[in-house]
Amino acid sequence: MASREEFEAIYVEFSDKIYRFLYWRTKDTHLAEDLTSEVFTKAYGSWDRFNGEYVQAWLYQIARNLLVDTYRKKKEISLNKIAEPSYDQELIEKIDKDLRIQELTKALETLSENLKEVVILRFIEEHSAKETAQILEISEVNVRVLSHRALTRLRGVLKDE
Amino acid sequence: MNKNEEELIKELLQSGSSSEEIKELLSVTRKLSQVPALQRSENFKKQVAAKLFPKEETKNIFNWPRFFVPALAALFLIFIGTTSVAAAQGSLPGEALYPLKRWSEKVAILVVPSFKNSIPLRRSEEVKELIEQKKDFHLFKKTLDEYEEELEKHGDKDSSSESDSRKNLEEAKKKASDKEREELEETLKRIENKDDDEVDKEEGKVESEKSGPSDKHKGDKHNEDKDENDKD
């Protein structure tokens, strides 16, 4: 298992990205925070089995799987496991008040799940096509095709507003 | 223009998009990238990390490498054992640690066989102490009997240990009750008588070694001579 200090550093570096991905996917600040904790708890527990190079991609994959389980209601997040969930109230208020965020949230709602993911990872989080492909476990070609499709759709939505 | 935008433009050109379309799609990407970064505070993240990955209890003895715990447990038991046995040496019959004292004597004899010669002395010290502390008569009597047994088994009348043990009994007589004194005197008398018997036996052996055949046989020779004379 990773040392506590080592994993704390990983958490501090990557948790915001995971949080944002989960927020844009769920539109729920509290659920996003809970899921973020769950992602890192799982990652900490299976760190010994992780032998890859790309920690970021691995964390995103855990987050995606967790979302699938949550939506399919196969697995409820055991909030008991997360000792006393915490929320960054300042950030939550900021999100609630920021109109640009509200506008984007609405726009993303018009996209299918796979297009939404490409937009979040490639254009909001600004990962490269290659990194996005790694995270989503699809080809780069596929990422480009989905990117084009998503942007075209969003162009229509954001233009109208 | 950042690297991602350059990459996107290349892709759009390759896919055959018009410059107008490319321009429009780029404006969408810029709108997307202008959304404020949702970042939790450093303090918040550290607090959450502290809860999710609690600090290990390094001082806890049970987190020590496994071999330290059995080793420490063994040392502790040895320490307890040693101090208990040491404490037991001053114990008297009837006291809690006395069985441990007697057990330690058996172990000592196994390790150092000559230790058995000091057992009578130890019993005599107990007899003396029991009298001084005015302990139960039966405890005193039992210990005195054990002293006599041990003396018979392992005693060496010429050793200083045995003479010291008799001195203990003599001293004990001074503080003993009448009943106890009587017992002590009888025991000492029996010991002396046994010593005398042994001395007699030893002397008897020496005498027989010095002289020739015994008197019984001398009488037979006299009778033989008489018979011879009668014949003549």
mmCIF file of C-alpha atoms in Angstrom, chain A residues 8 10-17 19-20 33 36 88, chain B residues 38-53:
data_model
loop_
_atom_site.group_PDB
_atom_site.id
_atom_site.type_symbol
_atom_site.label_atom_id
_atom_site.label_comp_id
_atom_site.label_asym_id
_atom_site.label_seq_id
_atom_site.Cartn_x
_atom_site.Cartn_y
_atom_site.Cartn_z
ATOM 1 C CA GLU A 8 -2.025 12.458 0.227
ATOM 2 C CA ILE A 10 -1.727 12.249 -5.146
ATOM 3 C CA TYR A 11 -5.024 13.344 -3.645
ATOM 4 C CA VAL A 12 -4.005 16.992 -3.468
ATOM 5 C CA GLU A 13 -2.774 16.903 -7.099
ATOM 6 C CA PHE A 14 -5.624 15.085 -8.793
ATOM 7 C CA SER A 15 -8.735 15.417 -6.647
ATOM 8 C CA ASP A 16 -9.885 18.708 -8.186
ATOM 9 C CA LYS A 17 -9.827 17.230 -11.701
ATOM 10 C CA TYR A 19 -14.191 16.447 -8.645
ATOM 11 C CA ARG A 20 -14.819 18.625 -11.675
ATOM 12 C CA GLU A 33 -17.547 15.464 -3.456
ATOM 13 C CA THR A 36 -14.467 11.981 -5.262
ATOM 14 C CA ASP A 88 -16.095 23.050 0.449
ATOM 15 C CA LEU B 38 -13.737 24.643 -9.903
ATOM 16 C CA GLN B 39 -11.025 24.240 -7.312
ATOM 17 C CA ARG B 40 -11.379 23.233 -3.716
ATOM 18 C CA SER B 41 -9.115 25.045 -1.268
ATOM 19 C CA GLU B 42 -5.776 23.490 -0.252
ATOM 20 C CA ASN B 43 -6.860 23.475 3.356
ATOM 21 C CA PHE B 44 -10.043 21.642 2.511
ATOM 22 C CA LYS B 45 -8.181 19.028 0.479
ATOM 23 C CA LYS B 46 -5.692 18.412 3.290
ATOM 24 C CA GLN B 47 -8.497 18.005 5.808
ATOM 25 C CA VAL B 48 -10.265 15.489 3.614
ATOM 26 C CA ALA B 49 -7.006 13.623 2.951
ATOM 27 C CA ALA B 50 -6.361 13.401 6.701
ATOM 28 C CA LYS B 51 -9.771 11.765 7.141
ATOM 29 C CA LEU B 52 -9.505 9.438 4.160
ATOM 30 C CA PHE B 53 -5.935 8.315 4.833
#
